[in-house]
Tab-separated table of C-alpha atoms and ligand atoms in Angstrom:
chain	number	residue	atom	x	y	z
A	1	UNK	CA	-15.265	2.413	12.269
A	2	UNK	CA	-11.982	1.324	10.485
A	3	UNK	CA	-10.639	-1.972	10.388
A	4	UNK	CA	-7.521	-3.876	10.661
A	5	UNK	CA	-6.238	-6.959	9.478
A	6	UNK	CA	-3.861	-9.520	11.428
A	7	UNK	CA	-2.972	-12.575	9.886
A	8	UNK	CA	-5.998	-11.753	7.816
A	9	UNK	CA	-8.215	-11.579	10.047
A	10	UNK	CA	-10.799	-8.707	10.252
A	11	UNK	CA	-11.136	-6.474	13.448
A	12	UNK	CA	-12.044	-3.087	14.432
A	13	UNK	CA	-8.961	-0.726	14.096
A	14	UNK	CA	-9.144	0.678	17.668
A	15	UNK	CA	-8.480	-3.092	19.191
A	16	UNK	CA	-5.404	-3.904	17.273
A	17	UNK	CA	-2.594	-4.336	20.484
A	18	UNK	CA	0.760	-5.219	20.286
A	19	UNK	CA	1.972	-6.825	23.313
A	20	UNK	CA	4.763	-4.530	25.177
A	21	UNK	CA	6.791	-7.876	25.739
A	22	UNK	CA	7.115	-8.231	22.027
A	23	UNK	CA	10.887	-8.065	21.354
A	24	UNK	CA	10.980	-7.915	17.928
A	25	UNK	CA	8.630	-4.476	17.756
A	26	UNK	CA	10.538	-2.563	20.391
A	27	UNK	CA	13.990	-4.239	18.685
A	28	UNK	CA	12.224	-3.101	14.854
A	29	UNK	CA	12.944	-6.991	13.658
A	30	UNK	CA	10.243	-6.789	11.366
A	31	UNK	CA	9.623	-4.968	8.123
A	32	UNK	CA	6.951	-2.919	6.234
A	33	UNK	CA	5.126	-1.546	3.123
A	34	UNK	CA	3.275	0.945	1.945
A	35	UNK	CA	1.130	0.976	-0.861
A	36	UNK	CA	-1.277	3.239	-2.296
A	37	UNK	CA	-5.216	2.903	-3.455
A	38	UNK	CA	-6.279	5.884	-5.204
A	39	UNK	CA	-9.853	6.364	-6.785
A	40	UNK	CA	-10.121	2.488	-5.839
A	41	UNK	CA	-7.254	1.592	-7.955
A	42	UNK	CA	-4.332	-0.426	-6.170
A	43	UNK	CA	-1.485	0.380	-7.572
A	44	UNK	CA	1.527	-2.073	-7.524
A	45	UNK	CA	0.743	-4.633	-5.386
A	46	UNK	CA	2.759	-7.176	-6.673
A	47	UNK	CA	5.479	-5.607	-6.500
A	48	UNK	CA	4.971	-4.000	-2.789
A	49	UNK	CA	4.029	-7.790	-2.189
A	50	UNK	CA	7.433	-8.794	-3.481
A	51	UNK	CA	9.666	-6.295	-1.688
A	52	UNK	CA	8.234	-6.827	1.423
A	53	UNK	CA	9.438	-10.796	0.947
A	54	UNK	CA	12.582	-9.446	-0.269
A	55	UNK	CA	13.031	-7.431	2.775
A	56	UNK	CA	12.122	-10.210	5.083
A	57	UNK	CA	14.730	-12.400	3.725
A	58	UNK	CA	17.531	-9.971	3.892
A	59	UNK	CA	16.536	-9.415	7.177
A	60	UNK	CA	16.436	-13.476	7.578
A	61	UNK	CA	13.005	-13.389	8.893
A	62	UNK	CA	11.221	-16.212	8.674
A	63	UNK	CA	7.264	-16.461	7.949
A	64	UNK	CA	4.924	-19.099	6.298
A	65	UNK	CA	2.840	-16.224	4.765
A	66	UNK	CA	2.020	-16.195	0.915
A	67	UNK	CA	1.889	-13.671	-1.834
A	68	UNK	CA	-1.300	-15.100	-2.813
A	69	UNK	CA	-2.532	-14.529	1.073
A	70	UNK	CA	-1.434	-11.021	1.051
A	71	UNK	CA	-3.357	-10.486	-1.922
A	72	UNK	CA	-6.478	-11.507	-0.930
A	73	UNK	CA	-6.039	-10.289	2.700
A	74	UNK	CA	-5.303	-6.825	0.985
A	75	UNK	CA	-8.189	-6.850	-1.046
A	76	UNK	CA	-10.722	-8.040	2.076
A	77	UNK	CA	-9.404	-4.815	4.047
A	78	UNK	CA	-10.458	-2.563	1.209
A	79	UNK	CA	-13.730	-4.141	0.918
A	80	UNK	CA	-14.525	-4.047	4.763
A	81	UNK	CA	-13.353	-0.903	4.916
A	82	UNK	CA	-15.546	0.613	1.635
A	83	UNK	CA	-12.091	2.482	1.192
A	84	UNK	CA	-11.502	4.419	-2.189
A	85	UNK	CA	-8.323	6.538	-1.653
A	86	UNK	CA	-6.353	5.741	1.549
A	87	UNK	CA	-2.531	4.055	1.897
A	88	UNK	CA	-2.705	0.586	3.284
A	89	UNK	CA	0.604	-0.203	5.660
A	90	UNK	CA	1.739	-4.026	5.768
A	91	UNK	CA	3.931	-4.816	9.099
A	92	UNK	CA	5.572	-8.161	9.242
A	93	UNK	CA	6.575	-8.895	12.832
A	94	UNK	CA	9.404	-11.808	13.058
A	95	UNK	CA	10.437	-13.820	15.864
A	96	UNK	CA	8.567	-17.046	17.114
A	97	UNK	CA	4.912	-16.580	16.012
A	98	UNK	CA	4.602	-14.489	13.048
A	99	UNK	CA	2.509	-11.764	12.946
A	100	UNK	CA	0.813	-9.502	9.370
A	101	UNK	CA	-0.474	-6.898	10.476
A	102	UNK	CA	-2.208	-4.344	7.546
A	103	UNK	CA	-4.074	-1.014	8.467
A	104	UNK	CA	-4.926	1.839	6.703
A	105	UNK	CA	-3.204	5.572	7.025
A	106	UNK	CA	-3.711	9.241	5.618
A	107	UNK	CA	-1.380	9.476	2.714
A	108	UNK	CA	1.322	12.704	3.239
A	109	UNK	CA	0.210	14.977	0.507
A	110	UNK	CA	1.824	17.703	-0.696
A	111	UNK	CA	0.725	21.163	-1.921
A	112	UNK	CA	-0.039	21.475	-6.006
A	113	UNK	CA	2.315	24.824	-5.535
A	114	UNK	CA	5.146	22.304	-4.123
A	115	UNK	CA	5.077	20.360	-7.526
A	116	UNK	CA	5.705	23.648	-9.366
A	117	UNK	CA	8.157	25.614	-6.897
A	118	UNK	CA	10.101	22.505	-5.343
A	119	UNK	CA	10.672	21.806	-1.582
A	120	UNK	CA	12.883	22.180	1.168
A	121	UNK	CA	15.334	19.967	1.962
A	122	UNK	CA	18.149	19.009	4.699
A	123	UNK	CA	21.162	17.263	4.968
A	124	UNK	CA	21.584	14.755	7.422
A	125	UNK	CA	24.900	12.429	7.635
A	126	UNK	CA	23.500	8.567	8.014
A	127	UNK	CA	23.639	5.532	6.452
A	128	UNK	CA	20.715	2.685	6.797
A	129	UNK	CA	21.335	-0.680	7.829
A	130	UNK	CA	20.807	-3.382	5.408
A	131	UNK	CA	19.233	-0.655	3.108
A	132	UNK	CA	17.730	-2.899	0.319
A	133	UNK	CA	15.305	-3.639	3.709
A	134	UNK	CA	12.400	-1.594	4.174
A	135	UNK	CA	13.054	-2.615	7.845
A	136	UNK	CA	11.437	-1.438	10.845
A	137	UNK	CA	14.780	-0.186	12.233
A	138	UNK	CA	14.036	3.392	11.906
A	139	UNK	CA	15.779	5.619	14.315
A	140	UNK	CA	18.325	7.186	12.462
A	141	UNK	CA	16.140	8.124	10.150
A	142	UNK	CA	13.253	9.290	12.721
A	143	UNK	CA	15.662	11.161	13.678
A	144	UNK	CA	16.775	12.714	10.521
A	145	UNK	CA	13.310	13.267	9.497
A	146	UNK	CA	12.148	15.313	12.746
A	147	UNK	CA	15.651	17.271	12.270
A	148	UNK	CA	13.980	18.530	8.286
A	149	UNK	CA	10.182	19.259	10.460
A	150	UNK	CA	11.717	20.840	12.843
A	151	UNK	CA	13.607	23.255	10.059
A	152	UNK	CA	10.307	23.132	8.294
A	153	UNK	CA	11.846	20.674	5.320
A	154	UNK	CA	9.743	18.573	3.602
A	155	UNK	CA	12.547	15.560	3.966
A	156	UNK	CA	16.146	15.082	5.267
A	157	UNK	CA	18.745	13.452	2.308
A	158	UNK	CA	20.742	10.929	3.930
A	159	UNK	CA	24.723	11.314	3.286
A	160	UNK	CA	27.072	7.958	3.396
A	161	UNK	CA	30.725	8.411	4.551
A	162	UNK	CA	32.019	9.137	1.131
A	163	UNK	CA	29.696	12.082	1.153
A	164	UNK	CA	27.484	10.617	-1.170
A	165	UNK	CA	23.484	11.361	-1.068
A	166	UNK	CA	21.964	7.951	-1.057
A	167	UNK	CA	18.451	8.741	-0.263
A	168	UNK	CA	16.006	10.399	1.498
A	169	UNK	CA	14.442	8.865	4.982
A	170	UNK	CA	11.322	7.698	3.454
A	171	UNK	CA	11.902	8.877	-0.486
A	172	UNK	CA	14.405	7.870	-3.091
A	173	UNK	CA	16.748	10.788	-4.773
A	174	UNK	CA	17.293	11.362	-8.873
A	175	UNK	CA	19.703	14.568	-9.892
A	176	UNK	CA	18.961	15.371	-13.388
A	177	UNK	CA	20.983	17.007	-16.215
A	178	UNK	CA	19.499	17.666	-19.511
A	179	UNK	CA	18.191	14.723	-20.756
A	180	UNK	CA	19.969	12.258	-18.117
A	181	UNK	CA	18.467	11.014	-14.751
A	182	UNK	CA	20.742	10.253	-12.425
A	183	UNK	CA	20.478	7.997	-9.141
A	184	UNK	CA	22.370	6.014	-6.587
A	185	UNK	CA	23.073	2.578	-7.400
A	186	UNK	CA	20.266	0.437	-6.096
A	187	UNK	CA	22.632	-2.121	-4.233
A	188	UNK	CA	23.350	0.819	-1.942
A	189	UNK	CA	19.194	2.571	-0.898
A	190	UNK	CA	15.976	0.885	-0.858
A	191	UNK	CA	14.837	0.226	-4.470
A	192	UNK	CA	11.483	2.192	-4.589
A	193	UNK	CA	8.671	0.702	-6.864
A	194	UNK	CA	7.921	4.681	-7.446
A	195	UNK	CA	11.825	5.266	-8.544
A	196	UNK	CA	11.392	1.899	-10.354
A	197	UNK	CA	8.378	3.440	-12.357
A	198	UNK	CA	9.541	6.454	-12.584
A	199	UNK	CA	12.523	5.260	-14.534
A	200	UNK	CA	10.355	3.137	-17.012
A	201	UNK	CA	8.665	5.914	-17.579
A	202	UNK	CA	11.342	8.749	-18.248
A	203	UNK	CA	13.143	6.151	-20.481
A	204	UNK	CA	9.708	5.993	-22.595
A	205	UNK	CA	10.037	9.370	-23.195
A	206	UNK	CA	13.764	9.793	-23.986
A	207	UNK	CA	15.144	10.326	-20.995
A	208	UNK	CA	18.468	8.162	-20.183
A	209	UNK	CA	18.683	7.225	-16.547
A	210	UNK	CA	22.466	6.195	-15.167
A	211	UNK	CA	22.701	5.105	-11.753
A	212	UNK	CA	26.204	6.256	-10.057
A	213	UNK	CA	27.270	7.410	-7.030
A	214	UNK	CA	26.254	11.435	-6.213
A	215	UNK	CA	28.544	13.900	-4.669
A	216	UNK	CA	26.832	16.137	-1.925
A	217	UNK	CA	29.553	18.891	-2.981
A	218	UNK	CA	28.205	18.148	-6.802
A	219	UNK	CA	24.952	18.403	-6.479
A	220	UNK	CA	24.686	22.086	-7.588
A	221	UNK	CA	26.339	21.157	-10.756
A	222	UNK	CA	23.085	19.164	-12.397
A	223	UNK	CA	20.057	21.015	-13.395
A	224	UNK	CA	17.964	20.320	-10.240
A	225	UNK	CA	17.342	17.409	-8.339
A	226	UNK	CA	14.081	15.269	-6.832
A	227	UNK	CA	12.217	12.702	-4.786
A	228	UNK	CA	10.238	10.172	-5.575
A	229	UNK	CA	8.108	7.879	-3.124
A	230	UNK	CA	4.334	6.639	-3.027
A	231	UNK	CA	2.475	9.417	-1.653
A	232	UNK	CA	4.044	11.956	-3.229
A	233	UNK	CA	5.120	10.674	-7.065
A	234	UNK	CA	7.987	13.023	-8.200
A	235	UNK	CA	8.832	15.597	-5.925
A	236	UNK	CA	10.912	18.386	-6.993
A	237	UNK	CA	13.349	19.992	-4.848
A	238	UNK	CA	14.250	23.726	-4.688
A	239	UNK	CA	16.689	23.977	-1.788
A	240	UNK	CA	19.196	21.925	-0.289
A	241	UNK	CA	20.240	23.135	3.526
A	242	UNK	CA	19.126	26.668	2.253
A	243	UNK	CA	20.795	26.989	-0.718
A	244	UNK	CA	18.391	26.925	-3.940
A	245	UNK	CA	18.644	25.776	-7.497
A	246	UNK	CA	16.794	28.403	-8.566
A	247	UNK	CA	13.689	27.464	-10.878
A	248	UNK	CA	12.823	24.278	-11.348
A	249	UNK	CA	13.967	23.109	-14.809
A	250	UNK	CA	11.261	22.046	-17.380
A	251	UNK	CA	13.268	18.622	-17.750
A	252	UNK	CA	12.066	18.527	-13.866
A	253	UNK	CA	8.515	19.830	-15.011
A	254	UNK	CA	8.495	17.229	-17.380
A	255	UNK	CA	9.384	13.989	-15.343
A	256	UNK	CA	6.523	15.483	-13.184
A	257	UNK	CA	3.911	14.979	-15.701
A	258	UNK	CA	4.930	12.262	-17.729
A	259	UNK	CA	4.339	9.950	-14.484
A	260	UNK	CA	0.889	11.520	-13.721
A	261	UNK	CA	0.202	10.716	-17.565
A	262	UNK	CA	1.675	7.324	-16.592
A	263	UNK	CA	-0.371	6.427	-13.696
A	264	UNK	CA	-3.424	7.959	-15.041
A	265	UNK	CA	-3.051	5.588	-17.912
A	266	UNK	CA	-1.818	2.380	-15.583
A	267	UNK	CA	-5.187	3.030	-13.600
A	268	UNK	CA	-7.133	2.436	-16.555
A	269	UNK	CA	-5.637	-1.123	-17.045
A	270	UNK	CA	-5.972	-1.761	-13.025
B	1	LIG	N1	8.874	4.889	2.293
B	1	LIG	N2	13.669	4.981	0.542
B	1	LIG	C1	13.208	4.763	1.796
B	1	LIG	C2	14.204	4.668	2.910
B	1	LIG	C3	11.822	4.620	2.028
B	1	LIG	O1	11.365	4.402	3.266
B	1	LIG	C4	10.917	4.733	0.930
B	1	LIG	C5	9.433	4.574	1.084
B	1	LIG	C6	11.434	4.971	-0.347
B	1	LIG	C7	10.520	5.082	-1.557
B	1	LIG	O2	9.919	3.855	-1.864
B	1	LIG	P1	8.530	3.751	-2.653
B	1	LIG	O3	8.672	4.484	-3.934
B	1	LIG	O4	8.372	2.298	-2.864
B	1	LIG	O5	7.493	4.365	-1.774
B	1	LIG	C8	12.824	5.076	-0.503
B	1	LIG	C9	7.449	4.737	2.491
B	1	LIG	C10	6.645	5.709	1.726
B	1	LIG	C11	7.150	4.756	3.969
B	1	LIG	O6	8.092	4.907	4.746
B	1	LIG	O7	6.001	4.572	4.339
């Protein structure tokens, strides 16, 4: 039977309840994580550990929790759950008594055929509040998201009122030309630890990586274009509200593998 953790303590998953009284769920004044253990390595945990404390404080949500807590917490639900390769999901509830929950959930996998073709992709005109947040204020992007499902898209890009792509509901977006990377400034999406890595990565194999703003009506312009989050790595994309790039470009191909080489290598300093 799986477990749970709140406020580190251990308890069968199927008896974790959240009052329906609890304002700040149903009002999404809390925020979240989600990290990934693969082959029983964690990967990134201090810095999921430190966005989620970044979040709560642009939120201005108050807690007494610790990273060092977290840490061990996080590694007691592995152990009491024997888990190897799951996602493990941190909610931080605000409001007067604090509440960590952590659980475990099936990471979204895609096809192998997706990493060489690309996927589908939407528009969707939205802009997230407080977006350096992972915040549990989803709607607008719920809503985005089931818009892409429903058109069977693998994710919805989210367009600001300049026309801009910022990001995707639950990914972060890199158009790529040649040799050059190119993303929206972090100030202005949630600064993903995979878009993070990624760009560490590229730039150790002679990429260059400039963040500026990206025109939706540009887009076509760059080589190709792709997603990065924690289940899925790097993402390619082949369409864009149903009109293609074509291929997918090697320089694509290569960001791709260079951070499965990179991970691969990371998990045997874990
Ligand atoms: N979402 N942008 C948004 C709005 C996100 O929700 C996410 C992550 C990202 C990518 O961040 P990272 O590389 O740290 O996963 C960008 C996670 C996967 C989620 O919603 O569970």
């Amino acid at each position: 039977m799986k477990k749970a953790s709140i406020n580190g303590k251990i308890i069968p998953a199927s008896e974790v309840a959240i009052p329906i009284s609890n304002i700040e769920i149903l009002y999404g004044f809390g925020v979240y994580e989600t990290m990934k253990l693969r082959k029983g390595n964690l990967f990134f945990v201090n810095e999921h550990i430190d966005r989620l404390f970044n979040s709560a404080w642009v939120l201005g949500l108050g807690h007494e929790f610790t990273k060092k807590q977290l840490r061990k917490w996080i590694e007691e639900l592995i152990a009491e759950n024997n888990a190897e390769s799951t996602n493990i999901k941190i909610i931080l509830l605000g409001g007067d008594e604090q509440k960590l929950y952590m659980f475990l959930t099936n990471p979204l996998y895609i096809e192998k055929r997706d990493y060489r073709d690309g996927v589908r992709v939407i528009t969707f005109p939205y802009e997230r509040f407080l977006p350096q947040a992972k915040s549990l204020n989803m709607l607008g992007s719920y809503v985005a998201y089931t818009k892409a499902k429903g058109e069977w898209c693998y994710e919805a890009l989210l367009v600001n009122r300049d026309v801009n792509i910022t990001e995707g509901t639950r990914s972060n977006f890199f158009a790529i030309r040649d040799k050059t990377l190119y993303s929206p400034p972090s100030g202005e999406i949630l600064d993903g630890i995979t878009r993070k890595t990624v760009i560490e990565c590229v730039r150790e194999n002679g990429y260059e990586v400039v963040e500026e703003d990206i025109a939706l009506s540009d887009i076509f312009d760059f080589d190709g274009a792709f997603l990065t989050n924690t289940s899925g790595k790097v993402v390619p994309i082949r369409e864009i509200d149903g009109k293609s790039f074509g291929e997918i470009a090697p320089n694509i191909a290569g960001v791709v593998k260079f951070y499965d080489e990179y991970l691969k290598k990371l998990s045997q300093k874990i």
